[in-house]
Coordinates of C-alpha atoms and ligand atoms in Angstrom, one line a residue:
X1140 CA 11.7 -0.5 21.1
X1141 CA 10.2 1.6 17.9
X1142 CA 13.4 2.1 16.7
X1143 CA 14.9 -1.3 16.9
X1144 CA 12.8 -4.6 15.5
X1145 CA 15.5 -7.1 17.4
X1146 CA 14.7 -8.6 20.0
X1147 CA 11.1 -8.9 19.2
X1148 CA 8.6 -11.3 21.0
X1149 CA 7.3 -12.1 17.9
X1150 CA 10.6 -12.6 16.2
X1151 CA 12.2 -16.5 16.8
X1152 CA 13.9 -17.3 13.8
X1153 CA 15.9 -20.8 13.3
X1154 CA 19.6 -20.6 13.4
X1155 CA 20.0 -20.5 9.9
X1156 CA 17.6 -17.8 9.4
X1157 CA 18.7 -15.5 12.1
X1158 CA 21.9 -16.2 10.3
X1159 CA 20.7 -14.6 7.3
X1160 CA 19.4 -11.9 8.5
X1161 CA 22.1 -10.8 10.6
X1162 CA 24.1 -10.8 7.0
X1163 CA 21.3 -8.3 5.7
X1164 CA 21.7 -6.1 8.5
X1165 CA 25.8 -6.2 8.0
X1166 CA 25.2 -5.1 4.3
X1167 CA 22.5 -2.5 5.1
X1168 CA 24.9 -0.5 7.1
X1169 CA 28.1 -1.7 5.0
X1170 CA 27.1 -1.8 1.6
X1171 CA 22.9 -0.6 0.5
X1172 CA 23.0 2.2 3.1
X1173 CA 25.9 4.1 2.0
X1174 CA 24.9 3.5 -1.9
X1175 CA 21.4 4.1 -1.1
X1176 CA 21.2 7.7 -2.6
X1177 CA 23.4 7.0 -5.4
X1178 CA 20.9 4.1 -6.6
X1179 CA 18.2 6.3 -6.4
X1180 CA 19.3 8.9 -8.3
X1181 CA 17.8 8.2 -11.7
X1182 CA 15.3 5.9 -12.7
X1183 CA 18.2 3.0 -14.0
X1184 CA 17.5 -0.7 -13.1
X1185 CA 20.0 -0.9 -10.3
X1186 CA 22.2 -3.8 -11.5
X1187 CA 24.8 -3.6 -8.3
X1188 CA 22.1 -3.9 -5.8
X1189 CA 20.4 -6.7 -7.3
X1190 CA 23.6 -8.3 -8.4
X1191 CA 24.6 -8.1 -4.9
X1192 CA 21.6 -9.5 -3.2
X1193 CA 22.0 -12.3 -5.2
X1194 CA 25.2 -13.2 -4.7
X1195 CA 23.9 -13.0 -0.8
X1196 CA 21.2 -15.5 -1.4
X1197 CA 18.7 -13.1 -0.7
X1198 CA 17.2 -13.1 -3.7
X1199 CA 16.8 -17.0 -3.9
X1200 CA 14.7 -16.5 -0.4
X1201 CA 11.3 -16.8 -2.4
X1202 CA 12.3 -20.4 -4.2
X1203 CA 12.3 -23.6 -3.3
X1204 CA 15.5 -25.5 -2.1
X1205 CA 14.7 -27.8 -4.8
X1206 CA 16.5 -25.6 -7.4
X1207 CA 18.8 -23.5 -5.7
X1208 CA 16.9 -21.2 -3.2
X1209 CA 16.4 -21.3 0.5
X1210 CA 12.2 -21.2 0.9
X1211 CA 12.7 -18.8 3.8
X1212 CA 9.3 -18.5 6.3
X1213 CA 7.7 -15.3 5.3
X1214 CA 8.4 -13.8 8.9
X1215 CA 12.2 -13.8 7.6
X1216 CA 11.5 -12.1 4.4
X1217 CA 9.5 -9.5 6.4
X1218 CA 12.2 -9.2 8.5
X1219 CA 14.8 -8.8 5.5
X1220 CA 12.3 -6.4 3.7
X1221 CA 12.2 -4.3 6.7
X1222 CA 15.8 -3.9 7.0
X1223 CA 16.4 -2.9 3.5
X1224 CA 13.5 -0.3 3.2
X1225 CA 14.9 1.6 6.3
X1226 CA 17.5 2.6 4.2
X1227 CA 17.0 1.7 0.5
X1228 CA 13.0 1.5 -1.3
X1229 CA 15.3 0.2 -4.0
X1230 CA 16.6 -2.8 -2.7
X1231 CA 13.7 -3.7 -0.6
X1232 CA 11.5 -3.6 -4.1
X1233 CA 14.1 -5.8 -5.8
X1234 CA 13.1 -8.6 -3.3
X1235 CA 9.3 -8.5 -3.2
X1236 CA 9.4 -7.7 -6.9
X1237 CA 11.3 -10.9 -7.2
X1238 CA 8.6 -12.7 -5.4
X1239 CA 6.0 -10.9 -7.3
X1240 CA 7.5 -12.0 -10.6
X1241 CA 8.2 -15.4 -10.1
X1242 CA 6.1 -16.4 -7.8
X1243 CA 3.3 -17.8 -10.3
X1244 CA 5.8 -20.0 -11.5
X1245 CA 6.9 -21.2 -8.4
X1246 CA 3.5 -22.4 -8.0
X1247 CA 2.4 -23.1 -10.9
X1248 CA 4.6 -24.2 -13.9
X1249 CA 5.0 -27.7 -14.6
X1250 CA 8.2 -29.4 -13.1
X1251 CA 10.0 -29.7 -16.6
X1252 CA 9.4 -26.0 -16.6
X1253 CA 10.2 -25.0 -12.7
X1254 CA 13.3 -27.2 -14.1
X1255 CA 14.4 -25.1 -16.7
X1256 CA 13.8 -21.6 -15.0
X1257 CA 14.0 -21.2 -11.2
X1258 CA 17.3 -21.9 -10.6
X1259 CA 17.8 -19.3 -13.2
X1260 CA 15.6 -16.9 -11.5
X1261 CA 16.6 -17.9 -8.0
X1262 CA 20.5 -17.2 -8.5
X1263 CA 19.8 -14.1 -10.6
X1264 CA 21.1 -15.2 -14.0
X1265 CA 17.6 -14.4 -15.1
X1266 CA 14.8 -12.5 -14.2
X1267 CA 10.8 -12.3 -14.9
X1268 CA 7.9 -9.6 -14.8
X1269 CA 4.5 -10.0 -13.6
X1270 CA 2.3 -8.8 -16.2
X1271 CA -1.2 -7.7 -14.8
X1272 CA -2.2 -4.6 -15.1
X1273 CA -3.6 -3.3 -18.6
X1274 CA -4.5 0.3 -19.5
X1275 CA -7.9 0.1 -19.2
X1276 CA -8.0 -2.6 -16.1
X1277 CA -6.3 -2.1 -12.6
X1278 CA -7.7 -2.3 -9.9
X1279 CA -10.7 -3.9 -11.6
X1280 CA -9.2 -6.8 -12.9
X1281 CA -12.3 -8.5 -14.8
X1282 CA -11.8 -5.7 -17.2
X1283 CA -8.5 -7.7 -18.6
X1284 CA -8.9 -7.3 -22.4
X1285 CA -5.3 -9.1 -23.5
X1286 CA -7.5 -12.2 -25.3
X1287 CA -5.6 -15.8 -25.6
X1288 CA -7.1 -18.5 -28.1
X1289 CA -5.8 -22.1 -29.0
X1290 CA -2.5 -21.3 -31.9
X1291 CA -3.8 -24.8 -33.3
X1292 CA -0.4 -26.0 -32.9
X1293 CA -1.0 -27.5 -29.4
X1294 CA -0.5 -24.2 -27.7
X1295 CA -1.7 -20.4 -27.6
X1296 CA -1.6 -17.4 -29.2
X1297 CA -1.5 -13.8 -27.0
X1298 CA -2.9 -10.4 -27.6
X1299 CA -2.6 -7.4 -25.8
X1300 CA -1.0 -5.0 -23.5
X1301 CA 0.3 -4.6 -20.2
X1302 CA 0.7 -1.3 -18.6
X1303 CA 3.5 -0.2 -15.6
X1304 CA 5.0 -3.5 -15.7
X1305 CA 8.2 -3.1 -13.5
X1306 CA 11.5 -4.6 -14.5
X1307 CA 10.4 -5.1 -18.0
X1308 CA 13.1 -3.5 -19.9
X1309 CA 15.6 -5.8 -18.4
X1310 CA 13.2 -9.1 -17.8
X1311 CA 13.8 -12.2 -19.7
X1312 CA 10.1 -13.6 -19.5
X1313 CA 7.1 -12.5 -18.6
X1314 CA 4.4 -13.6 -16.6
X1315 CA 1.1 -12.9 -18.3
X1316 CA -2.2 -13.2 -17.5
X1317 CA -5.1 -13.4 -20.1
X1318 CA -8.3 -13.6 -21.2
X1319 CA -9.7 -17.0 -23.1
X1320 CA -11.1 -15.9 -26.2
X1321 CA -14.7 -16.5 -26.1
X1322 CA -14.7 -18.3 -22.9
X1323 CA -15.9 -18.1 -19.3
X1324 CA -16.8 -14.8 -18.0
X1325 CA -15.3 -13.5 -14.8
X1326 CA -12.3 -15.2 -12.7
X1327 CA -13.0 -18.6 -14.5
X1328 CA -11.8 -17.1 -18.1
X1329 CA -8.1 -16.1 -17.0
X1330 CA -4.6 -18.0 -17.3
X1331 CA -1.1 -17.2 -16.7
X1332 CA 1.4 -17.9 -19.1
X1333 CA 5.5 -17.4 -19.1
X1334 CA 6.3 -15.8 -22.1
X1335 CA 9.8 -15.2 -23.1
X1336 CA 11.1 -11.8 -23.9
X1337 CA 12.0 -13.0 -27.5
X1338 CA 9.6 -14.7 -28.3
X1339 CA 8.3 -13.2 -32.0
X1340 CA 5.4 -10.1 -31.6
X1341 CA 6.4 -9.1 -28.1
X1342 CA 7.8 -5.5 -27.9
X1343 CA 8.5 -3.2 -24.4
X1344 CA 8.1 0.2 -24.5
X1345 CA 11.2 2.9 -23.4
X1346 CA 11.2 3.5 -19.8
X1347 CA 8.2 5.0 -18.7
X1348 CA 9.0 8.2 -16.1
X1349 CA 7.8 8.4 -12.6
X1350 CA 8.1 10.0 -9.1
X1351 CA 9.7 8.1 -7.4
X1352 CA 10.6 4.4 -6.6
X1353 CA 14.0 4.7 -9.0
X1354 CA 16.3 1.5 -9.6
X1355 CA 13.1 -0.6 -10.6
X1356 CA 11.9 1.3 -13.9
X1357 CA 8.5 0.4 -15.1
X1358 CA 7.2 -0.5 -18.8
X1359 CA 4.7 -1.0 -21.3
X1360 CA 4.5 -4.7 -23.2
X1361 CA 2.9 -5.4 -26.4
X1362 CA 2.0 -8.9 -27.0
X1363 CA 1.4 -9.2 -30.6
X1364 CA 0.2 -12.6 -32.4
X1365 CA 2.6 -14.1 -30.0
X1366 CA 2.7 -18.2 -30.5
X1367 CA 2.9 -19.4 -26.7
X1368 CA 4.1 -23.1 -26.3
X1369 CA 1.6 -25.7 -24.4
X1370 CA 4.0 -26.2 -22.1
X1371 CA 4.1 -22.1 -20.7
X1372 CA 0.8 -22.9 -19.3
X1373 CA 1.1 -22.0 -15.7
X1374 CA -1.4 -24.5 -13.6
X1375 CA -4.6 -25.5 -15.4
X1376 CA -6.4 -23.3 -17.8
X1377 CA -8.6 -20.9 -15.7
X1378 CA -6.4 -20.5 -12.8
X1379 CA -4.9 -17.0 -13.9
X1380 CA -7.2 -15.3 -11.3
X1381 CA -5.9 -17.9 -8.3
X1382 CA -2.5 -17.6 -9.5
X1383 CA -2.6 -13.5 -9.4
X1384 CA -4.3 -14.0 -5.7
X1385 CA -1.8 -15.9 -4.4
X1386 CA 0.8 -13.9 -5.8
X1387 CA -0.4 -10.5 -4.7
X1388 CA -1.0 -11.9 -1.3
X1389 CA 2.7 -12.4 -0.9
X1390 CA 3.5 -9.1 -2.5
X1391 CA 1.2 -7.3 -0.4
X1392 CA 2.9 -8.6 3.0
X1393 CA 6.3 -7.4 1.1
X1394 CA 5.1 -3.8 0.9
X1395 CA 3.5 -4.1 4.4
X1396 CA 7.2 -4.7 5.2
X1397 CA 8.7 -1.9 2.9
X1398 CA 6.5 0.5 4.5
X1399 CA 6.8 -0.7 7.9
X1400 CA 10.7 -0.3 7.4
X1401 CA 10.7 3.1 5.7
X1402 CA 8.9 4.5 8.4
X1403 CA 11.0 3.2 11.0
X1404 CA 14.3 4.6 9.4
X1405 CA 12.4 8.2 8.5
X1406 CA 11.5 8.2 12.3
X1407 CA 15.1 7.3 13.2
X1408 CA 16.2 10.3 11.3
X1409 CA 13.8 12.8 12.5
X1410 CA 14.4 12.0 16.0
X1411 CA 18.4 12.2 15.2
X1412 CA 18.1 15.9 13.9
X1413 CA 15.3 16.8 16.4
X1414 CA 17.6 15.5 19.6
X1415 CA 20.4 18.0 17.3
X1416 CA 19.1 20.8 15.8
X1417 CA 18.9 23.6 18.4
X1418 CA 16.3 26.2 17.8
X1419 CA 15.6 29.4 20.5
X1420 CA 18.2 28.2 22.8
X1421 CA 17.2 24.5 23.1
X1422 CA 17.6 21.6 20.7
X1423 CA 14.0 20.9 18.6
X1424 CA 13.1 18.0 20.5
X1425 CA 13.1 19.7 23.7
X1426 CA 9.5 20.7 22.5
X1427 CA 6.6 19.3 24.0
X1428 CA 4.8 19.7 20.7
X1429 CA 7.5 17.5 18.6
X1430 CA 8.0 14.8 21.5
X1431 CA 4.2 14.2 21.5
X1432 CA 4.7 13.9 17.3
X1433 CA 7.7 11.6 18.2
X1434 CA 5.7 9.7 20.9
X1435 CA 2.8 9.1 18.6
X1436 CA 4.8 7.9 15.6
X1437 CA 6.6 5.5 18.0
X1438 CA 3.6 4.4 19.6
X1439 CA 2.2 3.5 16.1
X1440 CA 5.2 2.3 14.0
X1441 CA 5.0 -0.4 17.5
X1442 CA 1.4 -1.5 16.7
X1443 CA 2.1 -1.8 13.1
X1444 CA 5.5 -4.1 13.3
X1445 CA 3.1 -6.5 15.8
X1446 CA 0.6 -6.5 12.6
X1447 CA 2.9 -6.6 9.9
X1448 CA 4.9 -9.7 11.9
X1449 CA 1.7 -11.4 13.2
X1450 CA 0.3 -11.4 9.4
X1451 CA 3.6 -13.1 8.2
X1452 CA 3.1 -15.7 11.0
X1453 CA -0.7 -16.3 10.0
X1454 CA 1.0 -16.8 6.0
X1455 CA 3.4 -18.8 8.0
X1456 CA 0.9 -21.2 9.4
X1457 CA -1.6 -21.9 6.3
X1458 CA -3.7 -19.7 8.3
X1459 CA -7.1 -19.6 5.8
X1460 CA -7.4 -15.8 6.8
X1461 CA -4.2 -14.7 5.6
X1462 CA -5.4 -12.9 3.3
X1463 CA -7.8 -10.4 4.8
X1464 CA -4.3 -10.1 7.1
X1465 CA -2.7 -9.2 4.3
X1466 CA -5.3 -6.6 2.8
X1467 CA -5.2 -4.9 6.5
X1468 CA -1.7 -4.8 6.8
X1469 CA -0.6 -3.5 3.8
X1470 CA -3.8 -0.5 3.8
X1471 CA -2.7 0.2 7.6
X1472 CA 1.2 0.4 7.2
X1473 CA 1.7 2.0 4.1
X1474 CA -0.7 4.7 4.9
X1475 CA 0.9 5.2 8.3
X1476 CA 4.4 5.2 6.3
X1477 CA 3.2 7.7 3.7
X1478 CA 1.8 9.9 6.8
X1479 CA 5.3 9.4 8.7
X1480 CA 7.4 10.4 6.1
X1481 CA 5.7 13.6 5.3
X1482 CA 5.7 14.8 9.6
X1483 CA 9.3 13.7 9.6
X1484 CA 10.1 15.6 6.6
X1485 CA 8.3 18.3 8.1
X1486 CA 10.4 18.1 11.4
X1487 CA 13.8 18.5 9.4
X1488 CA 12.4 21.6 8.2
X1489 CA 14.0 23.2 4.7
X1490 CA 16.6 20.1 5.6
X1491 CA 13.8 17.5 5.0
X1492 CA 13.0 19.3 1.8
X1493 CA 16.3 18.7 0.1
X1494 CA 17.9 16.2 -1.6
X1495 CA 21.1 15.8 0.2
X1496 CA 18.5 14.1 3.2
X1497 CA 16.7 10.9 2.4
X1498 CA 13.1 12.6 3.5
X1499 CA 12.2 13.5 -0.1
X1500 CA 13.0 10.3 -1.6
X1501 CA 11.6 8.4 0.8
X1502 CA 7.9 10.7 0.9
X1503 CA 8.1 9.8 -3.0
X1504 CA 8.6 6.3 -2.7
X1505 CA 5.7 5.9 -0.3
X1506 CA 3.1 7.1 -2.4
X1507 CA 3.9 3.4 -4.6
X1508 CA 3.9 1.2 -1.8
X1509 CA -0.6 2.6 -1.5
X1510 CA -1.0 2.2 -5.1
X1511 CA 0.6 -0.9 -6.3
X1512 CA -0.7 -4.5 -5.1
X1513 CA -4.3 -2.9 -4.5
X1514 CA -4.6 0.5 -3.8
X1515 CA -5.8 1.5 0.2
X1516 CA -9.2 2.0 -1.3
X1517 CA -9.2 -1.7 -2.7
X1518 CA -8.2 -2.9 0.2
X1519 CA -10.9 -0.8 2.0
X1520 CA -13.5 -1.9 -0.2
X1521 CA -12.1 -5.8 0.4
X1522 CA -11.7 -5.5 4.5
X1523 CA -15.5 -3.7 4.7
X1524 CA -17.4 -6.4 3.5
X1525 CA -15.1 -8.7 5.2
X1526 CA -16.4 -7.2 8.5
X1527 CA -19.6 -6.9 7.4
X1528 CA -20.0 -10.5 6.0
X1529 CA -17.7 -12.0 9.4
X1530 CA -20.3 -9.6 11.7
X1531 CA -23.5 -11.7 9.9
X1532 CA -21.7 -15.3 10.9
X1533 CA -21.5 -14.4 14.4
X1534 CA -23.3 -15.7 17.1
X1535 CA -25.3 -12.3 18.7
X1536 CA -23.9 -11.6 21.8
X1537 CA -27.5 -11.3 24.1
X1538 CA -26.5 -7.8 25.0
X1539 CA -26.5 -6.5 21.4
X1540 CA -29.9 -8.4 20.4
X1541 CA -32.0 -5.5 18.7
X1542 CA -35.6 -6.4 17.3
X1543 CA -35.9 -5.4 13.6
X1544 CA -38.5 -3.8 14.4
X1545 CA -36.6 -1.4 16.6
X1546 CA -34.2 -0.5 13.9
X1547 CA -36.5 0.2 10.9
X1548 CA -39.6 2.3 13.0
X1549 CA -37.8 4.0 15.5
Ligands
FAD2361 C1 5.5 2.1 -10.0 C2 4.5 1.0 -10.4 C3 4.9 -0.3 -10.6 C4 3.9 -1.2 -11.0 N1 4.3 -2.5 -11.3 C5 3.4 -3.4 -11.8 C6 3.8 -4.7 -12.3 O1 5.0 -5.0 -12.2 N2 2.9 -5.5 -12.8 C7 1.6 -5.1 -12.9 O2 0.8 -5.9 -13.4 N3 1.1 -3.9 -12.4 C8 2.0 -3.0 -11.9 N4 1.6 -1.8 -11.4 C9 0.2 -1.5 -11.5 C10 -0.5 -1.3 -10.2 O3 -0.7 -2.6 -9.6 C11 -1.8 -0.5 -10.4 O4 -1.4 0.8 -10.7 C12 -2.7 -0.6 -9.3 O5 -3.3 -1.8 -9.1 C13 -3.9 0.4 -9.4 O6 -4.5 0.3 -10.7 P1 -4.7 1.6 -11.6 O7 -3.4 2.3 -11.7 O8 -5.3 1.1 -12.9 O9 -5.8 2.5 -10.9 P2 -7.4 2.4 -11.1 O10 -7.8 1.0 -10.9 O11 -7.7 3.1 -12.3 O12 -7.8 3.3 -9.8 C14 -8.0 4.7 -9.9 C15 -8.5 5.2 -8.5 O13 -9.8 4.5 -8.2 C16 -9.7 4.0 -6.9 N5 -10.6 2.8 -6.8 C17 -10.5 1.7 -7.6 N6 -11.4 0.8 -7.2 C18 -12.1 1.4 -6.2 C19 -13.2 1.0 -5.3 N7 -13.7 -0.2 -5.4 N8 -13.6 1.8 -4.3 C20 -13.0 3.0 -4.2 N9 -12.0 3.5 -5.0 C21 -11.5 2.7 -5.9 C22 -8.2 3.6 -6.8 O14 -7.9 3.5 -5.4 C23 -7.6 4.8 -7.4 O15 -7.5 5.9 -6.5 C24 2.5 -0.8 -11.0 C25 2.2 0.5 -10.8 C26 3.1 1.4 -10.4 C27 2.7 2.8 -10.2

């Protein structure tokens, strides 16, 4: 059923996790539904909400059991993701931007280190930010200019600044990646270092205002002269770039999942008011025109929850093609969402328009989930020569054999 993701084929969780989930799905309807338009009324870091979800254990999903968390599959997070965003951007975002945030130090800070901060982080007594982005680099990420050279004291010392970084004015530590002074060019040249919030020459910028995605404010970080200890190191020097990949993979699954949930509650509520409102003697959706809309954005909301839940399975497995998964699912889904929420806004008429209805919060907060993690055009760019470069490793089938020949004379 569009509407409803349980029972789905592709959805057998264990005990435990089914467990959890059912949880998330009391609190959505108890708890983050009904607070959902409070939280994102201004652009505040929404303390209750993430409080709350850690409390849960939802939070401490993304970390290992080892200190404190539950290492659920990624199909469950997808799941939990999904339930959230139908209701609340906010509290969807505080999970994958959890993940996105601490994920480099899941996998890559030395034990004493994972020791000292992700119990921390997976409880929600402290928090991190991933800091990526720059001014002048985005998308294109080999234009990094923050510059990190040995302190000659054992360790590093940082320069630069990061741009949009979410959660910084209420992160503890940052996760930055960096440029070696003078070293390799290209991917080989980066590393990731944690960097705590007080440590001497960093400084965060007020609030920086936006359209939409409120509760998670975003940031600009200066890292001055800051003296970084050998041990902040995440993985080997050089592995900033492998680090971010990894990272980004799991994030961009997470706003597959926002999206694929946001569409599914805008949907709900369109078809709601259109099986309601009545309009020249018969209720909106008695209209061929809008069931055909309705039909179609069931129809594809469907095909998307099979790719957004057959991409967590392929993460699931180790599968070595995740991540072209991942770049497909997250272009396809949040353009679908950000296409969704504008016809069901549209089907509310002047309703959909207002803020009393969750239409116009959730049409702003969909315009994030195509920008951040890779834009659609990124992942375009990444999925085309992926075809292109899979289509030259196949075997020809004998039907499609074309001489050269044919091709460049006509
Ligand atoms: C609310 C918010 C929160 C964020 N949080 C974080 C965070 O916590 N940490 C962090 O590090 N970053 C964060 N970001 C940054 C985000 O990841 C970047 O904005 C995103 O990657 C795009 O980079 P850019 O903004 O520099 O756009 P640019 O790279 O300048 O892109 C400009 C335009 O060019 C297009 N483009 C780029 N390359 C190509 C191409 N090859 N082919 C065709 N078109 C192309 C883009 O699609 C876009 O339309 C956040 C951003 C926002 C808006």
């Amino acid at each position: 059923m569009p509407l409803h993701a349980d029972p789905h084929p592709l959805v057998n969780l264990p005990p435990e996790e089914a467990k959890l989930l059912a949880r998330v799905q009391s609190l959505v309807a108890e708890k983050i539904g009904p607070d959902a338009e409070r939280v994102a009324r201004e652009d505040v870091f929404a303390w209750d909400t993430f409080r709350l979800l850690s409390a849960e254990g939802i939070v401490g999903t993304a970390f290992p059991r080892a200190y404190g968390g539950s290492e659920a599959s990624m199909l469950l997070r997808v799941r939990i993701i999904e339930e959230l965003a139908g209701v609340c951007s906010t509290a969807a975002s505080l999970i994958t931007g959890t993940d996105l945030s601490s994920r480099p130090i899941v996998a890559g800070a030395s034990e004493a280190l994972q020791r000292e901060l992700i119990g921390d982080l997976a409880s929600g007594a402290r928090q991190s930010a991933f800091a990526l982005t720059e001014p002048g680099a985005g998308s294109d990420v080999a234009r990094l200019a923050a510059r990190y050279a040995p302190s000659g004291k054992g360790g590093w010392v940082l320069n630069g600044r990061k741009k949009f970084i979410t959660r910084a004015n209420v992160a503890d530590m940052f996760v930055v990646v960096a440029r070696q002074e003078d070293g390799p060019a290209g991917a080989k040249g980066l590393s990731a270092f944690v960097v705590p919030r007080d440590a001497k020459g960093v400084s965060v910028s007020p609030v920086i205002p936006k359209l939409g995605w409120y509760g998670v404010p975003i940031a600009m970080v200066d890292f001055e002269n800051v003296q970084v200890q050998a041990g902040h190191l995440l993985g080997q020097e050089g592995q900033g770039m492998a680090l971010a990949q990894d990272t980004l993979l799991r994030a961009r699954i997470g706003h597959a999942a926002i999206a694929l949930g946001r569409a599914t509650g805008a949907l709900r509520i369109a078809a709601q008011y259109a099986g309601q409102r009545q309009v020249f003697g018969q209720a909106v959706g008695e209209h061929q025109g809008i069931q055909w809309m309705l039909a179609e954005m069931a129809a594809q909301i469907e095909a998307t929850r099979c790719l957004v839940y057959s991409t967590a399975l392929r993460y699931d497995a180790g599968d070595k093609d995740a991540s072209i998964h991942a770049s497909i699912a997250k272009m396809h889904a949040t353009d679908l969402c950000m296409k969704i929420v504008v016809d069901c806004l549209q089907l509310l008429g002047g309703n959909g328009y207002l803020k009393a209805f969750p239409l116009e919060r959730f049409m702003r907060d969909a315009k994030m989930n195509q920008i951040g993690e890779g834009t659609s055009e990124v992942h375009k760019t990444l999925i085309g020569r992926h075809v292109l470069r899979t289509a030259g490793e196949m075997a020809q089938h004998p039907c499609l054999a074309m001489e050269p020949d044919l091709w460049c004379h006509g």
